[in-house]
XYZ file of C-alpha atoms in Angstrom:
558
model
C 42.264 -76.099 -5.435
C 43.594 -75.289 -8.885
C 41.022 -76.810 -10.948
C 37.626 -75.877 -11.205
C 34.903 -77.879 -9.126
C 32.370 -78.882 -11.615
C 28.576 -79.719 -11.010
C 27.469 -82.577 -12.028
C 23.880 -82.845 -12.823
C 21.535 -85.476 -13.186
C 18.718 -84.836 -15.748
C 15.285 -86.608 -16.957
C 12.027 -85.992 -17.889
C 11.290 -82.520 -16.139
C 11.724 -79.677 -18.296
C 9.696 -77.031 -16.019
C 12.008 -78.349 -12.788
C 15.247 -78.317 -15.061
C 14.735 -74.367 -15.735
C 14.278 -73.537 -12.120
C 17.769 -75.609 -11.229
C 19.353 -74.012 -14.517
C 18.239 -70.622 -12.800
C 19.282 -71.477 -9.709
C 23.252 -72.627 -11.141
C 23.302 -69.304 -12.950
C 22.374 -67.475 -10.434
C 25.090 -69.173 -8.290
C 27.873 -67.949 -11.421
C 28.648 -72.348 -11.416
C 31.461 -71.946 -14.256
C 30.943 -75.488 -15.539
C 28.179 -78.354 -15.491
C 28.941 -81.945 -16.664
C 25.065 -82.485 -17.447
C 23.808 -86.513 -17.965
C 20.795 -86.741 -19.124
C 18.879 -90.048 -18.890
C 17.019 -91.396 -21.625
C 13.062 -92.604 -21.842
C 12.110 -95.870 -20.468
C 9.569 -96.346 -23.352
C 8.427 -94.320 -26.368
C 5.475 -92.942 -24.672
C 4.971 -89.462 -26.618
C 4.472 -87.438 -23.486
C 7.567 -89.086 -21.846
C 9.773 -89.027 -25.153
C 8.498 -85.137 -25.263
C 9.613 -84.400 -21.866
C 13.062 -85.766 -21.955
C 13.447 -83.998 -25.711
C 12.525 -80.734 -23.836
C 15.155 -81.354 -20.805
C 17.627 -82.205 -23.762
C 16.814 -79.097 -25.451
C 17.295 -77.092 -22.255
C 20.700 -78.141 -21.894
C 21.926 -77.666 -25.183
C 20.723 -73.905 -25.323
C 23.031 -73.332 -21.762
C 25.182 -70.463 -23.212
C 25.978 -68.415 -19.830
C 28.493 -71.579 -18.765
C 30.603 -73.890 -20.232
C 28.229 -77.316 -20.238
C 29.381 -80.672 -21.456
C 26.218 -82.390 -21.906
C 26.343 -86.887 -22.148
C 22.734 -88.094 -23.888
C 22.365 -91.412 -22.202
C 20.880 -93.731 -25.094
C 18.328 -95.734 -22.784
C 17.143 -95.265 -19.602
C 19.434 -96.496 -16.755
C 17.326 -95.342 -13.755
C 18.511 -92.532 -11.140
C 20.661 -94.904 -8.972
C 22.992 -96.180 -12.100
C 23.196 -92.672 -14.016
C 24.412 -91.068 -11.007
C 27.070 -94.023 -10.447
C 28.210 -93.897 -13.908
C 28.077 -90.431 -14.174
C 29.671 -89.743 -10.692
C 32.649 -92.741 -11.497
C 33.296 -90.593 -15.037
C 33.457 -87.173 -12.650
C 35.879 -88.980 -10.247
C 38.353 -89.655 -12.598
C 38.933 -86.483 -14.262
C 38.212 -83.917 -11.162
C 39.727 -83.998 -7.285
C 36.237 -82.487 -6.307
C 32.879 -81.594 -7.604
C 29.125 -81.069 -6.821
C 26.597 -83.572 -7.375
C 23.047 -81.886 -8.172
C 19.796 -83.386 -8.970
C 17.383 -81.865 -11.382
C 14.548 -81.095 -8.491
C 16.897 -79.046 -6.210
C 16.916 -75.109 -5.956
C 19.193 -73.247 -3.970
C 19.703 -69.997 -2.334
C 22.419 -67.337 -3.670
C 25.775 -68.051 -2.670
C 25.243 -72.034 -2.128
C 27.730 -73.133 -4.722
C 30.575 -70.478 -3.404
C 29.781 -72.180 0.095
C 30.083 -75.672 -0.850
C 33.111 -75.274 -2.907
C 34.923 -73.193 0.175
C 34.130 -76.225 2.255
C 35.453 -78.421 -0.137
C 38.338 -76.647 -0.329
C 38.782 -76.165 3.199
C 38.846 -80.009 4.046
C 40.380 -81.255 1.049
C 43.670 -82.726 3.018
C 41.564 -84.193 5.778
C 40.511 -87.776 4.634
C 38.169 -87.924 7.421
C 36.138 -85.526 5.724
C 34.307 -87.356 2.545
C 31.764 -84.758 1.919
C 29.891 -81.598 2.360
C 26.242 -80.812 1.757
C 24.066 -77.826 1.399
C 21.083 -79.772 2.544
C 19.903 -79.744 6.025
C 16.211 -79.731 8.386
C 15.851 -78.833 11.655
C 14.609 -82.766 12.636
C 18.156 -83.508 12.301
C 19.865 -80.201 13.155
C 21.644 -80.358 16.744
C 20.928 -77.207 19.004
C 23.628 -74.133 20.371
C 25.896 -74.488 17.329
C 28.255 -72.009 17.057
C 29.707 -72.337 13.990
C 26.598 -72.507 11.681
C 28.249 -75.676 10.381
C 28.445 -78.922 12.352
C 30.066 -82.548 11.184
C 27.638 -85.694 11.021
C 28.641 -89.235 9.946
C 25.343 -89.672 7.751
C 26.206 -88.531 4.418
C 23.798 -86.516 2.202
C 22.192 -87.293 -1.011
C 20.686 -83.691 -1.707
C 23.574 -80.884 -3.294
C 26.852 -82.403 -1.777
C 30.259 -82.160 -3.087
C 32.914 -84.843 -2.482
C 36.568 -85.506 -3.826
C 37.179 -88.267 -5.959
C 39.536 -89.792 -2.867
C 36.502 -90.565 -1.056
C 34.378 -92.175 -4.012
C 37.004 -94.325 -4.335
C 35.513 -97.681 -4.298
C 31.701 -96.744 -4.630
C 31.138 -98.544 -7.941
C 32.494 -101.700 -6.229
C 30.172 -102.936 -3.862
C 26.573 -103.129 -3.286
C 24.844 -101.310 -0.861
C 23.821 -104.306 1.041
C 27.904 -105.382 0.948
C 28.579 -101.975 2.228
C 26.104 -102.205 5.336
C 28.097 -105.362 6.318
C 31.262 -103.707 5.955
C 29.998 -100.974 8.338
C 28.791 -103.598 10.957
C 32.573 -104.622 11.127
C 33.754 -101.028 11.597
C 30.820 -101.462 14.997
C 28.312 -99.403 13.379
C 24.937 -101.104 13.540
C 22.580 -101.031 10.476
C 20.210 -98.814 11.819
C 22.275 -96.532 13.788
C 21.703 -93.430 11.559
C 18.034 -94.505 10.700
C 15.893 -97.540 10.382
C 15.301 -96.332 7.117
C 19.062 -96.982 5.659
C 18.617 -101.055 6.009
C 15.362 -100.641 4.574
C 17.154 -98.906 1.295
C 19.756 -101.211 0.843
C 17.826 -103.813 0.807
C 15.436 -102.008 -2.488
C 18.645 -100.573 -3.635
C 18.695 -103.136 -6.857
C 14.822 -103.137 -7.268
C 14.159 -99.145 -7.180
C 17.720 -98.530 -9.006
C 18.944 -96.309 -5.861
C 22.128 -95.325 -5.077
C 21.970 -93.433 -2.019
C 22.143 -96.176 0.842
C 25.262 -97.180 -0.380
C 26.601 -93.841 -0.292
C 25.264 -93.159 3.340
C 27.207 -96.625 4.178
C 30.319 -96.148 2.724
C 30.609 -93.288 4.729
C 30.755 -95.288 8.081
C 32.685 -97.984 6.200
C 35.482 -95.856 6.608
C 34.733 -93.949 9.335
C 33.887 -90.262 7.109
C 31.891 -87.968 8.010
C 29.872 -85.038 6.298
C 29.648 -81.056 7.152
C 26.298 -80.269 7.141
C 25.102 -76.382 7.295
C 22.756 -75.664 10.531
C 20.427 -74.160 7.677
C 19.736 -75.428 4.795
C 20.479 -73.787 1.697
C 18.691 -76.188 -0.712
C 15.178 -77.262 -1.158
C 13.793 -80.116 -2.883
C 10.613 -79.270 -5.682
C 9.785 -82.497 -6.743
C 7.687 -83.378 -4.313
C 4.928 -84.245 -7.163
C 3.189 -86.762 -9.496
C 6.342 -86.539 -11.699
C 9.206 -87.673 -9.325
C 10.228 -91.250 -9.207
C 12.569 -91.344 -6.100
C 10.922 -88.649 -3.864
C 7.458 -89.834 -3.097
C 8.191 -90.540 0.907
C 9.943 -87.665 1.298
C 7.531 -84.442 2.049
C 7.653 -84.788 5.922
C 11.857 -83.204 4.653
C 10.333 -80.032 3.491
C 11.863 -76.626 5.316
C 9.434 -74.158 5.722
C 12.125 -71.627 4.916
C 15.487 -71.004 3.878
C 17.954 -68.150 4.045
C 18.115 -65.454 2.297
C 21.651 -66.310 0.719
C 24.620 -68.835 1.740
C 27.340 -66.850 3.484
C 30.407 -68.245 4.202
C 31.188 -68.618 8.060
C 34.246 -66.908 9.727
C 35.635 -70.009 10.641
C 34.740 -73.478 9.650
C 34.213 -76.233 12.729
C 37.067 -78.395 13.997
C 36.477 -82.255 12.374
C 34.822 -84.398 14.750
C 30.931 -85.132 14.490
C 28.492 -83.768 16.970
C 27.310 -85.994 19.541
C 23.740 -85.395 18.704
C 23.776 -86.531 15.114
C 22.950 -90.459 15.970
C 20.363 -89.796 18.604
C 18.763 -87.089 16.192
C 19.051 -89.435 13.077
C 17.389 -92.431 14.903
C 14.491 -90.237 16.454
C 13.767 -88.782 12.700
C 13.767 -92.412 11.501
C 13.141 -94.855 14.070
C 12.645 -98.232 13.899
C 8.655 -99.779 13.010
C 7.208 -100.575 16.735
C 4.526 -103.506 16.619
C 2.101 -101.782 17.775
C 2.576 -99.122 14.125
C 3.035 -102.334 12.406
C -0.606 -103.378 13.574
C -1.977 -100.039 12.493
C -0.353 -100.245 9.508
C -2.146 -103.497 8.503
C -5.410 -102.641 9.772
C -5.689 -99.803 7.949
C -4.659 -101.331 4.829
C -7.491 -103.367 5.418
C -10.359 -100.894 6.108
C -12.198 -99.206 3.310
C -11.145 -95.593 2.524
C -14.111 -94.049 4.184
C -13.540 -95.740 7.301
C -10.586 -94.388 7.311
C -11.004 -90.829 7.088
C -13.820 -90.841 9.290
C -11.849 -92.038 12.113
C -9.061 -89.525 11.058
C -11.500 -86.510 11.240
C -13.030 -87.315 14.503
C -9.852 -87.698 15.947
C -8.913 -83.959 14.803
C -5.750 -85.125 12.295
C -4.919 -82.492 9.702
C -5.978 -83.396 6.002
C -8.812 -82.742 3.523
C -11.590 -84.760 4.126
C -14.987 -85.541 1.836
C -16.226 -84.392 -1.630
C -18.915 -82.151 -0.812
C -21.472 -81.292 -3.728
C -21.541 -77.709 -3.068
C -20.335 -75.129 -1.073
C -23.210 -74.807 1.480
C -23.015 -78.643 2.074
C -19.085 -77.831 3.236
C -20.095 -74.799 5.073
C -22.014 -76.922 7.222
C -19.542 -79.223 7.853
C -17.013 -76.830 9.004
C -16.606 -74.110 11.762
C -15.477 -71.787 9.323
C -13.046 -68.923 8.933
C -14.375 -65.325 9.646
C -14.075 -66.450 13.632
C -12.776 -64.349 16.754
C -10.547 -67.207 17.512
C -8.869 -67.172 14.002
C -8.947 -63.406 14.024
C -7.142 -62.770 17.261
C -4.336 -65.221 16.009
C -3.766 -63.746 12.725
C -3.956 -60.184 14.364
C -1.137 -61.580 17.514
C 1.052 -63.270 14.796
C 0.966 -59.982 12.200
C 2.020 -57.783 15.375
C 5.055 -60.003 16.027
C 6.708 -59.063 13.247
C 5.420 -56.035 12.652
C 7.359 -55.072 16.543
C 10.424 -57.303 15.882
C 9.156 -60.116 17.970
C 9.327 -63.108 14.752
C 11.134 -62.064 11.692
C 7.568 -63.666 9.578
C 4.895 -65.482 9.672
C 2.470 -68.269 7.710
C -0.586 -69.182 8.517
C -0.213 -67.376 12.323
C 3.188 -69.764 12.714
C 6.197 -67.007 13.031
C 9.625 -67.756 12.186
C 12.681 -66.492 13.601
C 15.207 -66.650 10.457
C 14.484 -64.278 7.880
C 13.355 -65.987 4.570
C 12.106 -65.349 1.069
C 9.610 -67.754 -1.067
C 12.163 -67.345 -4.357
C 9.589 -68.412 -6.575
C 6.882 -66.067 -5.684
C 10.063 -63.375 -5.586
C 10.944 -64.503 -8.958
C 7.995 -64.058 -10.103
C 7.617 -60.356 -9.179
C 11.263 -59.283 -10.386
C 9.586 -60.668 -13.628
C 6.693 -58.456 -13.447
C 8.598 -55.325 -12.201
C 11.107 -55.274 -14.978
C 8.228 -55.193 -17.108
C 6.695 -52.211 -15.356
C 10.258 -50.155 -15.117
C 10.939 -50.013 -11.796
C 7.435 -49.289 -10.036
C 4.922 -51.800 -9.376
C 1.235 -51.561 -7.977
C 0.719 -54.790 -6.041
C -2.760 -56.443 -4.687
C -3.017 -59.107 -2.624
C -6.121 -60.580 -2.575
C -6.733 -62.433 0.667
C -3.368 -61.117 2.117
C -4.812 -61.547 5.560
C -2.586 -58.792 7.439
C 0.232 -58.031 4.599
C 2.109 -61.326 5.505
C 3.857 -61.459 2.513
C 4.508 -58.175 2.638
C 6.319 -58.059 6.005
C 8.155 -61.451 4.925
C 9.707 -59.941 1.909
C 9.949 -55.872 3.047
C 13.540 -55.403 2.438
C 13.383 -57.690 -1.121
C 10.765 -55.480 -2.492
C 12.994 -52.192 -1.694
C 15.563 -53.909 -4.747
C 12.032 -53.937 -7.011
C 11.389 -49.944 -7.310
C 8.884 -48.391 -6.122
C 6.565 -51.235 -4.741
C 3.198 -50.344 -3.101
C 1.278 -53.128 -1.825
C -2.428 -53.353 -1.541
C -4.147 -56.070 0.525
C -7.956 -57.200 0.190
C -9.242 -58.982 2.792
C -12.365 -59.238 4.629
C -14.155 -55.960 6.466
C -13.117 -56.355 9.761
C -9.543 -57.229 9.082
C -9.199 -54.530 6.671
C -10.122 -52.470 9.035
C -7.499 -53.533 11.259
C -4.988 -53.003 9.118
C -5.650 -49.662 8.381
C -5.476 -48.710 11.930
C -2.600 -50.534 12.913
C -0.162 -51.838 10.060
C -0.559 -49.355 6.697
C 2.187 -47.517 5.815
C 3.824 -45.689 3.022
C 3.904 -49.109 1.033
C 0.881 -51.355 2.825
C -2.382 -50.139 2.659
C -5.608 -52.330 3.079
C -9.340 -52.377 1.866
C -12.503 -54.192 1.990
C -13.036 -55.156 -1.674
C -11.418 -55.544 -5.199
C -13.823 -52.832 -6.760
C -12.560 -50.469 -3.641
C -8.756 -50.977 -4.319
C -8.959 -50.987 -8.056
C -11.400 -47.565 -8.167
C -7.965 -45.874 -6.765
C -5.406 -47.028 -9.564
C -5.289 -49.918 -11.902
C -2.864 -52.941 -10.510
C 0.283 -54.287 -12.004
C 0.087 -57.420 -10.008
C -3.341 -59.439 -8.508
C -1.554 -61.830 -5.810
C -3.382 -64.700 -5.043
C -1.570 -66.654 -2.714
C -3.322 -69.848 -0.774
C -6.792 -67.832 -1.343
C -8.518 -69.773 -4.285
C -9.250 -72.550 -2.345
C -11.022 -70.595 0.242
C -13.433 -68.523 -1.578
C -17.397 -69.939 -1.993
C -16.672 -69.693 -6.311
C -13.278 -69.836 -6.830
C -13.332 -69.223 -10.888
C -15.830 -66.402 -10.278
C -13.370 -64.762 -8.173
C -10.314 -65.356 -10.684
C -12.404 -63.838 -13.399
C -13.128 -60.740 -11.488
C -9.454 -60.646 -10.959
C -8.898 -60.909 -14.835
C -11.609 -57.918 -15.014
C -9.428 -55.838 -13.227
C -7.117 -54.508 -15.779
C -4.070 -55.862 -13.953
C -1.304 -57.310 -16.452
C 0.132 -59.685 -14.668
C -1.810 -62.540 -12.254
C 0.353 -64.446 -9.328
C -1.509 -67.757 -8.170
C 0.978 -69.289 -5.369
C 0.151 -72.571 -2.859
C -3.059 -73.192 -4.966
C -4.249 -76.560 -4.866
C -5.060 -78.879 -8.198
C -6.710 -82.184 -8.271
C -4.412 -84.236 -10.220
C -6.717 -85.832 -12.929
C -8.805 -83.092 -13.369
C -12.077 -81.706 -12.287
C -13.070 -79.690 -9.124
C -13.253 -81.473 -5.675
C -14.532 -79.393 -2.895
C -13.354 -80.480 0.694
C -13.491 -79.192 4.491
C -9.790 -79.109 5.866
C -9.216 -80.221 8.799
C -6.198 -77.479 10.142
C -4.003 -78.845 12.386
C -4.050 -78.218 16.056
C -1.065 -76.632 17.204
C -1.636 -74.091 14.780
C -5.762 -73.791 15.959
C -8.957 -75.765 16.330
C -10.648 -74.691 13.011
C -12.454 -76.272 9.652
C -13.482 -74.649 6.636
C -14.524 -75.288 2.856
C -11.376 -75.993 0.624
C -11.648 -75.906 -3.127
C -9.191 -78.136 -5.276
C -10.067 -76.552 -8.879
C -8.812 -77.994 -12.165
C -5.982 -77.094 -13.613
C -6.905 -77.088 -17.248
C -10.298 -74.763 -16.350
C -8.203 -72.115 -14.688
C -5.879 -72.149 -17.908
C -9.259 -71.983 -20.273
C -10.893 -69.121 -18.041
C -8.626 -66.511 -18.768
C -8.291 -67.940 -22.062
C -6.425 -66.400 -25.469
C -6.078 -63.039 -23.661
C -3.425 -64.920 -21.152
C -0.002 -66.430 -21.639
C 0.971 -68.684 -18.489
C 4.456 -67.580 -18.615
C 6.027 -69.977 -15.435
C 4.886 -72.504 -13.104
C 6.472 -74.052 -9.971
C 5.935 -76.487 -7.028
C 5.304 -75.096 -3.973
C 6.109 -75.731 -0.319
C 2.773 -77.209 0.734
C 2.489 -81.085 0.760
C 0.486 -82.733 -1.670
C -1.360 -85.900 -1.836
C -2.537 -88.781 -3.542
C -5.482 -86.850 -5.810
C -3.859 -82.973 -5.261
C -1.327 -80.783 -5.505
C 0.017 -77.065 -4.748
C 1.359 -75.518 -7.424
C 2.397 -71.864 -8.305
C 1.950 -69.811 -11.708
C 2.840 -66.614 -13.487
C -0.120 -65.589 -15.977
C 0.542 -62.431 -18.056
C -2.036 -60.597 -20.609
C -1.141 -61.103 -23.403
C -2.328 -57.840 -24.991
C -0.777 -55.092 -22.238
C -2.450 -52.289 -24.099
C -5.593 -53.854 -23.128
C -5.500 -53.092 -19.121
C -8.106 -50.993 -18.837
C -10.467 -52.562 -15.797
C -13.981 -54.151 -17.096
């Protein structure tokens, strides 16, 4: 294609999830970004001060050529990204439609433009996405690209002979049309009839997109991994709130572009896959449904915990009270499965592992990586790291050959005696060494870096233990997958883990936000934030930040 494929990108009141996606096109070299940024829906301060800052983040884009359109009111996701798609349409033969909560790995625009270059005389082919999950993702293929006839609503790219006619027709007129081409409503997911039929209500657009596909017969190339994951699974999304059981538990290291792209015809697993992801409400789920919307809350979870389903359950008045309710952590059972899982990948077996699940694709967690590049181009190229509650150097051995681009990394893990001990005898190395306490690792050499990843919760006084950490002299402090209640205060539950990964319970701390700012106080500048991969709830959320002191001639340990 001659002309450049734009991204188009749909902006609105989250500044913090903006910068990541800004990062994320930059770091993908896009060469130009039609921006449309949606206006308030009332004059709310904190709302009006949100969209300002998103405004303000797009204006200061100097690294690409961005034309930015200020929507004066608020139209609502499902009409910006109509109007804004239409405009696109009419001045470009192909471009990439990106929401402001979706990051990407390297290489994803290069990929998506390839394949939109690749297909761009076959009008059976109205889209590509970056976007995939293994529900969905048929077995054995070869390519590492497949077709399906469900379009995509996360990262795609599309020519403007295939939107043809989107504007036009509801989604609910486009569902009909499809049932006259012999597709049935539900045929790529109970949910799509569902959609159309809120499409005017919730101010959606994507049901009609999915339709207009099998209106005329088009189909999408999907990767077999996706590229692209979505980070507003939080209190401030207003179109993703059903959408956490889509989470991938990993993505790729980059995008790379295949050796040859698959013939066009869609897989023959796509509908079966599609309909088992979203099937249809039996009457027996209905009942459920109903009941339990009738039964208090407590009733609820009671029944939920004796039946063994994975959550957080009570609001315990102190941490003995939990104990007591749980079977705890420091247990042979646990131990032998961290210690089988670690030795996995440590022989080649899994290429990681979380939690004792191991994974067979190589993957990096690009905010926590992020985070240290930060800290090591602050340091100059060598970086003392400690893990506190690392269990066997997990994210050590998940992000070995990333840490080689860092410098000189050495990686220090503090876990409990016994495990220590085990890794000392069986996984330090050069780089991974282990020990039995804070005071014991720091006595040897001041960190760089205190890692605290999915450990706060876990510990009898969590802000006790983040102060000691603060003690340490370490300049920089990495809290990743910690869990915040989400109006404040400290809630302190047992969590109930799920059984295929083992029978266990412990004490789980959900710790306020604003205290964990105030505790390190003046001396600490909280220098990034992001969401994490964990699946929040009603009252909580996982969240990841990047504290640095503020004074870095002041490291020396208390």
């Amino acid at each position: 294609m001659a002309q450049r494929i734009p991204v188009v990108l749909f902006a609105y009141a989250r500044p913090k999830h903006l910068e990541r996606v800004l990062s994320c096109l930059r770091e993908n070299e896009v060469p130009l970004i039609l921006a449309f940024a949606d206006g308030a829906k009332s004059t709310d301060s904190s709302e009006s001060e949100d969209v300002t800052a998103v405004r303000r983040l797009l204006r200061a884009v100097d690294w690409t050529e961005l034309k930015l359109i200020e929507r004066d009111n608020n139209m609502g996701l499902g009409p910006n990204v109509l109007d804004g798609v239409t405009r696109a349409a009419a001045e470009y033969d192909a471009f990439v439609v990106w929401e402001d909560d979706l990051i990407c790995v390297p290489g994803t625009y290069a990929w998506l433009c390839a394949a939109l270059e690749r297909y761009a005389d076959n009008p059976s082919v109205m889209s590509v996405t970056a976007w995939n999950h293994p529900r969905v993702t048929p077995e054995h293929v070869a390519e590492g690209s497949y077709f399906d006839r469900r379009a995509e609503c996360w990262v795609w790219g599309t020519y403007a002979r295939a939107w043809a006619g989107m504007p036009n027709e509801v989604a609910e007129a486009k569902m009909q049309a499809a049932r006259q081409m012999g597709w049935g409503s539900s045929d790529y997911g109970a949910d799509l009839p569902i959609m159309a039929r809120d499409e005017a209500v919730k101010r959606t657009w994507a049901s009609r997109w999915l339709y207009h596909h099998l209106q005329h017969n088009g189909l999408c190339l999907r990767p077999t991994r996706s590229f692209v994951e979505h980070i507003g699974f939080d209190e401030s999304a207003t179109n993703a709130a059903a959408a956490t059981a889509w989470r991938n538990d990993s993505l790729p290291p980059n995008a790379e572009l295949p050796t040859q792209w698959p013939e066009v015809a869609e897989h023959p697993d796509c509908r079966r896959l599609w309909q088992k992801a979203c099937p249809r409400e039996t009457w027996t789920q209905k009942w459920r449904r109903r009941l339990r919307a009738r039964m208090p809350a407590a009733w609820v979870e009671t029944i939920r915990r004796r039946r063994g389903v994975a959550g957080f359950y009570g609001d315990y008045s102190d941490y003995p009270a939990a104990r007591a309710a749980s079977s705890g952590y420091a247990t042979d059972a646990i131990r032998q499965r961290v210690v089988a899982a670690s030795r996995a990948v440590r022989d080649g077996a899994a290429a990681w592992e979380r939690d004792t699940v191991l994974f067979d694709h190589p993957a990096v967690n690009q905010p926590l990586l992020a985070a240290l590049q930060r800290a090591a181009a602050s340091r100059r190229g060598t970086l003392r790291v400690v893990d506190f509650g690392g269990a066997l150097g997990s994210v050590w051995w998940q992000h070995r050959r990333e840490l080689t681009e860092l410098g000189e990394v050495t990686w220090h893990v503090v876990e409990q005696e016994t495990l220590a001990e085990i890794g000392k005898q069986e996984f330090s190395n050069e780089s991974l060494h282990f020990y039995s306490s804070l005071a014991a690792c720091c006595a040897e050499a001041t960190p760089d870096v205190v890692l605290m990843s999915a450990v706060l919760a876990y510990l009898p006084d969590p802000y006790e233990a983040l102060a000691c950490v603060a003690r340490s002299g370490t300049e920089w402090v990495i809290l990743d997958r910690c869990g915040f209640t989400r109006g404040g205060g400290d809630r302190l539950t047992v969590q109930q883990v799920p059984r295929e990964i083992y029978r266990a319970s412990y004490p789980c701390w959900f710790v306020d936000r604003e205290r964990v700012i105030g505790l390190l106080g003046a001396e600490w500048v909280l220098r990034d934030e992001w969401g994490t991969i964990d699946e929040g709830g009603e009252w909580f959320e996982f969240r990841g930040m990047l504290f640095q002191r503020a004074n870095r001639n002041q490291r020396t340990p208390a």
